[in-house]
CSV table of C-alpha atoms and ligand atoms in Angstrom, one decimal:
chain,number,residue,atom,x,y,z
H,1182,UNK,CA,0.0,-0.2,-0.2
H,1183,UNK,CA,0.8,3.5,-0.4
H,1184,UNK,CA,3.1,5.1,2.5
H,1185,UNK,CA,3.3,8.5,1.5
H,1186,UNK,CA,0.4,9.6,3.5
H,1187,UNK,CA,-1.2,7.7,6.1
H,1188,UNK,CA,-2.7,8.8,9.3
H,1189,UNK,CA,-4.5,7.4,12.6
H,1190,UNK,CA,-7.5,8.3,14.4
H,1191,UNK,CA,-6.2,11.6,15.8
H,1192,UNK,CA,-4.5,13.1,12.4
H,1193,UNK,CA,-5.5,14.2,9.4
H,1194,UNK,CA,-8.6,12.1,7.6
H,1195,UNK,CA,-8.7,10.0,10.3
H,1196,UNK,CA,-9.8,12.5,13.0
H,1197,UNK,CA,-13.0,13.2,10.7
H,1198,UNK,CA,-14.1,9.3,12.0
H,1199,UNK,CA,-13.6,10.6,15.7
H,1200,UNK,CA,-16.1,13.5,14.7
H,1201,UNK,CA,-18.3,11.0,13.2
H,1202,UNK,CA,-18.3,8.7,16.1
H,1203,UNK,CA,-18.7,11.4,18.6
H,1204,UNK,CA,-21.8,12.3,16.6
H,1205,UNK,CA,-23.0,8.6,17.1
H,1206,UNK,CA,-22.6,8.9,20.7
H,1207,UNK,CA,-24.5,12.3,20.5
H,1208,UNK,CA,-27.2,10.5,18.9
H,1209,UNK,CA,-27.0,7.3,21.3
H,1210,UNK,CA,-27.5,10.0,24.3
H,1211,UNK,CA,-31.0,11.4,22.8
H,1212,UNK,CA,-34.4,10.8,24.1
H,1213,UNK,CA,-35.6,10.1,20.4
H,1214,UNK,CA,-32.7,8.2,19.1
H,1215,UNK,CA,-33.0,7.0,15.7
H,1216,UNK,CA,-30.1,4.6,16.0
H,1217,UNK,CA,-28.0,3.4,19.2
H,1218,UNK,CA,-24.1,2.6,19.0
H,1219,UNK,CA,-23.0,1.6,22.4
H,1220,UNK,CA,-19.4,1.9,21.5
H,1221,UNK,CA,-19.2,5.3,20.0
H,1222,UNK,CA,-18.7,7.2,23.3
H,1223,UNK,CA,-16.1,4.6,24.6
H,1224,UNK,CA,-14.1,5.1,21.3
H,1225,UNK,CA,-14.2,8.5,21.7
H,1226,UNK,CA,-13.0,8.7,25.0
H,1227,UNK,CA,-10.2,6.2,24.2
H,1228,UNK,CA,-8.8,8.2,21.4
H,1229,UNK,CA,-8.5,11.9,23.2
H,1230,UNK,CA,-9.5,11.8,26.7
H,1231,UNK,CA,-11.0,15.6,27.7
H,1232,UNK,CA,-10.5,16.6,24.0
H,1233,UNK,CA,-12.9,18.8,21.8
H,1234,UNK,CA,-14.8,15.7,20.9
H,1235,UNK,CA,-15.6,14.2,24.7
H,1236,UNK,CA,-18.6,12.3,24.3
H,1237,UNK,CA,-22.0,12.7,25.7
H,1238,UNK,CA,-22.4,10.0,28.6
H,1239,UNK,CA,-18.4,10.1,29.6
H,1240,UNK,CA,-18.1,13.8,30.5
H,1241,UNK,CA,-19.9,16.6,29.0
H,1242,UNK,CA,-19.4,16.6,25.5
H,1243,UNK,CA,-19.8,19.8,23.1
H,1244,UNK,CA,-21.8,22.4,23.7
H,1245,UNK,CA,-25.4,22.5,23.1
H,1246,UNK,CA,-25.1,26.1,21.8
H,1247,UNK,CA,-22.5,25.0,19.2
H,1248,UNK,CA,-25.1,25.1,16.3
H,1249,UNK,CA,-22.8,23.3,13.9
H,1250,UNK,CA,-22.3,20.5,16.0
H,1251,UNK,CA,-25.9,20.2,16.7
H,1252,UNK,CA,-26.7,20.1,13.1
H,1253,UNK,CA,-23.7,17.3,12.6
H,1254,UNK,CA,-24.5,15.0,15.2
H,1255,UNK,CA,-28.5,15.3,14.3
H,1256,UNK,CA,-27.4,14.5,10.6
H,1257,UNK,CA,-24.7,11.5,11.7
H,1258,UNK,CA,-27.3,10.0,13.7
H,1259,UNK,CA,-30.0,10.3,10.6
H,1260,UNK,CA,-27.5,8.9,8.0
H,1261,UNK,CA,-26.3,5.8,10.4
H,1262,UNK,CA,-29.7,5.2,10.7
H,1263,UNK,CA,-30.5,5.0,6.8
H,1264,UNK,CA,-27.3,2.9,6.2
H,1265,UNK,CA,-28.4,0.5,9.2
H,1266,UNK,CA,-31.7,0.0,7.3
H,1267,UNK,CA,-29.8,-0.3,4.0
H,1268,UNK,CA,-27.9,-3.3,5.7
H,1269,UNK,CA,-31.4,-4.9,7.7
H,1270,UNK,CA,-32.6,-4.9,4.2
H,1271,UNK,CA,-29.8,-6.3,2.1
H,1272,UNK,CA,-29.7,-9.3,5.0
H,1273,UNK,CA,-33.6,-9.6,4.8
H,1274,UNK,CA,-33.0,-10.1,1.3
H,1275,UNK,CA,-30.1,-13.1,1.9
H,1276,UNK,CA,-27.1,-10.8,1.3
H,1277,UNK,CA,-24.4,-12.4,3.5
H,1278,UNK,CA,-21.3,-10.7,2.2
H,1279,UNK,CA,-20.7,-7.0,3.4
H,1280,UNK,CA,-17.8,-4.4,2.7
H,1281,UNK,CA,-17.9,-1.4,4.4
H,1282,UNK,CA,-15.4,1.1,2.7
H,1283,UNK,CA,-13.5,3.6,5.2
H,1284,UNK,CA,-15.2,1.9,8.0
H,1285,UNK,CA,-13.6,4.4,10.5
H,1286,UNK,CA,-15.0,4.0,13.9
H,1287,UNK,CA,-18.3,2.2,12.5
H,1288,UNK,CA,-19.0,-0.4,14.5
H,1289,UNK,CA,-22.1,-1.9,12.8
H,1290,UNK,CA,-19.9,-5.2,12.4
H,1291,UNK,CA,-20.7,-5.2,16.4
H,1292,UNK,CA,-23.8,-3.8,16.8
H,1293,UNK,CA,-26.2,-4.9,14.0
H,1294,UNK,CA,-28.1,-8.1,14.1
H,1295,UNK,CA,-26.3,-10.2,11.2
H,1296,UNK,CA,-27.9,-13.5,9.8
H,1297,UNK,CA,-25.7,-16.3,10.7
H,1298,UNK,CA,-22.8,-16.7,7.9
H,1299,UNK,CA,-22.4,-13.2,7.3
H,1300,UNK,CA,-19.0,-12.0,6.6
H,1301,UNK,CA,-18.2,-7.8,7.1
H,1302,UNK,CA,-15.0,-6.5,5.7
H,1303,UNK,CA,-14.3,-3.2,6.9
H,1304,UNK,CA,-11.4,-1.1,5.0
H,1305,UNK,CA,-9.5,1.8,6.1
H,1306,UNK,CA,-6.0,2.8,7.1
H,1307,UNK,CA,-4.3,0.2,9.5
H,1308,UNK,CA,-3.9,2.9,12.2
H,1309,UNK,CA,-7.5,3.5,12.4
H,1310,UNK,CA,-8.7,-0.2,12.2
H,1311,UNK,CA,-6.0,-1.2,14.6
H,1312,UNK,CA,-7.4,1.1,17.3
H,1313,UNK,CA,-10.9,0.4,16.7
H,1314,UNK,CA,-10.4,-3.5,17.2
H,1315,UNK,CA,-8.2,-2.9,20.0
H,1316,UNK,CA,-10.3,-0.8,22.4
H,1317,UNK,CA,-13.5,-2.8,21.0
H,1318,UNK,CA,-11.2,-6.4,22.2
H,1319,UNK,CA,-10.5,-4.8,25.4
H,1320,UNK,CA,-14.0,-4.2,26.3
H,1321,UNK,CA,-15.1,-7.4,25.4
H,1322,UNK,CA,-17.1,-6.6,22.8
H,1323,UNK,CA,-18.1,-9.2,20.3
H,1324,UNK,CA,-18.6,-8.9,16.1
H,1325,UNK,CA,-22.1,-10.6,15.4
H,1326,UNK,CA,-20.4,-11.6,11.9
H,1327,UNK,CA,-17.2,-12.9,10.5
H,1328,UNK,CA,-15.5,-9.6,10.9
H,1329,UNK,CA,-12.9,-9.1,8.9
H,1330,UNK,CA,-10.3,-5.6,9.0
H,1331,UNK,CA,-8.7,-5.2,5.8
H,1332,UNK,CA,-5.8,-2.4,6.6
H,1333,UNK,CA,-5.5,-0.7,2.9
H,1334,UNK,CA,-5.0,2.8,1.1
H,1335,UNK,CA,-8.4,3.3,-0.7
H,1336,UNK,CA,-6.4,5.4,-3.4
H,1337,UNK,CA,-4.2,2.3,-4.1
H,1338,UNK,CA,-5.2,-1.1,-5.4
H,1339,UNK,CA,-7.4,-2.2,-2.1
H,1340,UNK,CA,-9.1,-5.1,-4.4
H,1341,UNK,CA,-6.5,-7.6,-3.8
H,1342,UNK,CA,-6.2,-7.0,-0.1
H,1343,UNK,CA,-10.1,-7.4,-0.3
H,1344,UNK,CA,-9.4,-10.7,-1.9
H,1345,UNK,CA,-6.8,-12.1,0.1
H,1346,UNK,CA,-9.1,-11.4,3.0
H,1347,UNK,CA,-11.8,-13.8,1.6
H,1348,UNK,CA,-14.3,-11.8,-0.4
H,1349,UNK,CA,-15.6,-13.8,-3.1
H,1350,UNK,CA,-16.8,-11.7,-6.4
H,1351,UNK,CA,-18.8,-14.3,-7.4
H,1352,UNK,CA,-21.3,-13.9,-5.0
H,1353,UNK,CA,-23.6,-10.9,-4.4
H,1354,UNK,CA,-22.0,-7.9,-2.1
H,1355,UNK,CA,-23.8,-5.0,0.1
H,1356,UNK,CA,-21.3,-2.2,-0.2
H,1357,UNK,CA,-21.3,1.1,1.5
H,1358,UNK,CA,-19.4,4.2,1.2
H,1359,UNK,CA,-20.5,6.4,3.9
H,1360,UNK,CA,-18.5,9.6,4.3
H,1361,UNK,CA,-15.7,8.7,1.8
H,1362,UNK,CA,-15.9,9.9,-1.6
H,1363,UNK,CA,-15.2,13.7,-1.0
H,1364,UNK,CA,-11.9,12.8,0.4
H,1365,UNK,CA,-10.5,11.0,-2.4
H,1366,UNK,CA,-9.1,12.7,-5.2
H,1367,UNK,CA,-11.3,12.4,-8.5
H,1368,UNK,CA,-9.1,9.7,-10.2
H,1369,UNK,CA,-8.9,7.5,-7.0
H,1370,UNK,CA,-12.8,8.0,-6.8
H,1371,UNK,CA,-13.4,6.9,-10.1
H,1372,UNK,CA,-10.6,3.6,-9.7
H,1373,UNK,CA,-12.6,3.0,-6.5
H,1374,UNK,CA,-16.0,3.2,-8.2
H,1375,UNK,CA,-14.7,0.6,-11.1
H,1376,UNK,CA,-13.4,-1.6,-8.5
H,1377,UNK,CA,-16.4,-2.0,-6.5
H,1378,UNK,CA,-18.4,-2.4,-9.8
H,1379,UNK,CA,-15.9,-5.2,-10.9
H,1380,UNK,CA,-15.9,-7.1,-8.0
H,1381,UNK,CA,-19.8,-7.1,-7.7
H,1382,UNK,CA,-21.9,-10.1,-8.9
H,1383,UNK,CA,-25.3,-9.7,-10.2
H,1384,UNK,CA,-27.7,-9.2,-7.1
H,1385,UNK,CA,-25.1,-6.4,-5.3
H,1386,UNK,CA,-26.0,-3.5,-4.0
H,1387,UNK,CA,-24.3,-0.1,-3.1
H,1388,UNK,CA,-25.2,2.5,-0.5
H,1389,UNK,CA,-23.1,5.9,-1.3
H,1390,UNK,CA,-23.6,9.1,0.6
H,1391,UNK,CA,-22.3,11.9,-2.0
H,1392,UNK,CA,-21.7,15.4,-2.1
H,1393,UNK,CA,-22.7,17.4,-5.4
H,1394,UNK,CA,-21.0,20.6,-4.5
H,1395,UNK,CA,-18.0,20.3,-2.5
H,1396,UNK,CA,-16.4,23.6,-3.5
H,1397,UNK,CA,-19.1,25.2,-1.8
H,1398,UNK,CA,-19.5,23.0,1.2
H,1399,UNK,CA,-15.3,23.8,1.8
H,1400,UNK,CA,-15.9,27.5,1.0
H,1401,UNK,CA,-19.0,27.9,3.8
H,1402,UNK,CA,-17.8,30.1,6.7
H,1403,UNK,CA,-19.7,28.4,9.6
H,1404,UNK,CA,-18.2,25.1,8.3
H,1405,UNK,CA,-14.7,26.5,8.3
H,1406,UNK,CA,-15.2,28.0,11.6
H,1407,UNK,CA,-16.7,24.6,13.2
H,1408,UNK,CA,-13.9,22.4,11.7
H,1409,UNK,CA,-11.1,24.7,13.0
H,1410,UNK,CA,-12.9,24.3,16.2
H,1411,UNK,CA,-12.6,20.8,16.0
H,1412,UNK,CA,-9.3,20.8,14.5
H,1413,UNK,CA,-10.3,19.5,11.2
H,1414,UNK,CA,-8.7,21.4,8.1
H,1415,UNK,CA,-11.7,20.7,5.8
H,1416,UNK,CA,-9.9,22.6,2.9
H,1417,UNK,CA,-6.8,20.2,2.9
H,1418,UNK,CA,-9.0,17.3,3.5
H,1419,UNK,CA,-11.1,17.5,0.3
H,1420,UNK,CA,-8.9,17.6,-2.8
H,1421,UNK,CA,-11.5,19.0,-5.0
H,1422,UNK,CA,-11.0,18.6,-8.7
H,1423,UNK,CA,-13.4,17.9,-11.5
H,1424,UNK,CA,-15.2,14.7,-11.0
H,1425,UNK,CA,-18.0,13.1,-13.4
H,1426,UNK,CA,-21.1,12.7,-11.4
H,1427,UNK,CA,-21.2,9.1,-9.1
H,1428,UNK,CA,-24.5,8.6,-10.6
H,1429,UNK,CA,-22.8,8.7,-14.1
H,1430,UNK,CA,-20.1,6.5,-13.6
H,1431,UNK,CA,-22.2,3.8,-11.5
H,1432,UNK,CA,-25.0,3.9,-14.2
H,1433,UNK,CA,-22.1,3.2,-16.9
H,1434,UNK,CA,-21.4,0.1,-15.3
H,1435,UNK,CA,-24.6,-1.1,-14.9
H,1436,UNK,CA,-25.9,-0.2,-11.9
H,1437,UNK,CA,-29.5,0.8,-11.3
H,1438,UNK,CA,-29.9,3.6,-9.1
H,1439,UNK,CA,-32.3,5.7,-6.4
H,1440,UNK,CA,-31.5,8.8,-4.8
H,1441,UNK,CA,-32.9,9.7,-1.8
H,1442,UNK,CA,-32.6,13.5,-0.3
H,1443,UNK,CA,-31.8,14.0,3.2
H,1444,UNK,CA,-34.9,15.5,3.8
H,1445,UNK,CA,-36.8,12.7,2.2
H,1446,UNK,CA,-35.0,10.7,4.8
H,1447,UNK,CA,-35.5,13.0,8.0
H,1448,UNK,CA,-39.2,13.2,7.0
H,1449,UNK,CA,-39.5,9.6,7.0
H,1450,UNK,CA,-37.9,9.3,10.3
H,1451,UNK,CA,-39.6,12.2,12.1
H,1452,UNK,CA,-36.3,14.1,12.5
H,1453,UNK,CA,-36.6,17.9,12.0
H,1454,UNK,CA,-34.5,19.3,9.4
H,1455,UNK,CA,-34.3,22.8,10.8
H,1456,UNK,CA,-30.7,22.8,12.2
H,1457,UNK,CA,-29.5,20.3,9.3
H,1458,UNK,CA,-30.8,22.1,6.6
H,1459,UNK,CA,-27.9,24.3,5.3
H,1460,UNK,CA,-25.4,21.3,6.4
H,1461,UNK,CA,-26.8,18.9,3.9
H,1462,UNK,CA,-28.1,21.0,1.3
H,1463,UNK,CA,-25.7,19.2,-1.0
H,1464,UNK,CA,-26.1,15.9,0.1
H,1465,UNK,CA,-27.5,12.8,-1.6
H,1466,UNK,CA,-27.7,9.1,-0.6
H,1467,UNK,CA,-27.7,7.0,-3.5
H,1468,UNK,CA,-28.7,3.2,-3.7
H,1469,UNK,CA,-27.6,1.1,-6.3
H,1470,UNK,CA,-28.9,-2.0,-7.3
H,1471,UNK,CA,-26.8,-4.6,-10.1
H,1472,UNK,CA,-29.3,-6.8,-11.7
R,1002,LIG,C1,-15.7,10.8,7.9
R,1002,LIG,S1,-14.8,9.3,8.4
R,1002,LIG,C2,-16.2,7.9,8.0
R,1002,LIG,C3,-15.9,7.2,8.5
R,1002,LIG,C4,-17.3,5.8,8.6
R,1002,LIG,N1,-17.8,5.8,7.3
R,1002,LIG,C5,-18.3,6.7,9.5
R,1002,LIG,O1,-19.3,7.1,8.8
R,1002,LIG,O2,-18.5,6.6,10.6
R,1002,LIG,C6,-13.7,9.0,6.7
R,1002,LIG,C7,-12.9,7.8,6.9
R,1002,LIG,O3,-12.7,7.6,6.0
R,1002,LIG,C8,-11.2,7.0,5.7
R,1002,LIG,N2,-10.4,7.2,4.6
R,1002,LIG,C9,-10.3,8.6,4.0
R,1002,LIG,N3,-9.5,8.3,2.7
R,1002,LIG,C10,-9.0,7.0,2.9
R,1002,LIG,C11,-8.0,6.5,2.3
R,1002,LIG,N4,-7.4,7.0,1.3
R,1002,LIG,N5,-7.7,5.2,2.5
R,1002,LIG,C12,-8.4,4.6,3.7
R,1002,LIG,N6,-9.4,5.4,4.2
R,1002,LIG,C13,-9.7,6.4,4.1
R,1002,LIG,C14,-10.8,7.9,6.8
R,1002,LIG,O4,-9.5,7.2,7.9
R,1002,LIG,C15,-11.8,8.1,7.9
R,1002,LIG,O5,-12.1,6.8,8.5
């Protein structure tokens, strides 16, 4: 794998995984929580005790008056539920091969109810995956599936590592790219989407969170200020550049696609858009099926 730029859970793009986990911890603590991640708070505290992401339920948390944080954590809770439901539906339809691209501190392998025989591959940077499994092992957490971390750089040829870990391209896969694509340079994004298609047997599914106007999002002064606050330099993490729309790229490989807006998901799940509206304006959840 490429060694030119790696990161752990508190540096570079790895730190965004910590922010998302803190969002799930905040969601879990809500009386009207849309999902529950019993490990999020533990992971955040273990990564950085007392830091800006200190999770609710441990010691405090971000200030409730921080509007950007409120919007971010409300959206993270919503999107986690949306993709939890995606996996529940794929499992109900008999898919037992799951690949979570850029898994970060995602704990679905541990917290969701998987049908027996399900194999969950998690791809991310080595230090990110090592941190998560070490903390969850020490907690005595047991995966509910055959959990296979695959340390890779998703800008490189990660397909070989996935194959070596046992992935069977002849059986359908339920793929997820949640909070990933904007961090990849355009050519790496295109390669990744092609590789997913190449490794997908008929009947595979693909859920993607996409942001259509990354440049505008990155230039938003509120996001910039909030990110500085959390020690995340969004400008340097989003490589920008011209991209062919994700939908176009996937359609060329034969995926049948359905787009759902964040506000449609919020309506369906009874969550107010009031605080999330500006943050999620350019976000779409795209669901693909390969006939
Ligand atoms: C915003 S976090 C999302 C994590 C997880 N999907 C979630 O929603 O909780 C972004 C993740 O992408 C991973 N990532 C970004 N670029 C990557 C790359 N080139 N190779 C491997 N992982 C990458 C980071 O390490 C980080 O864990």
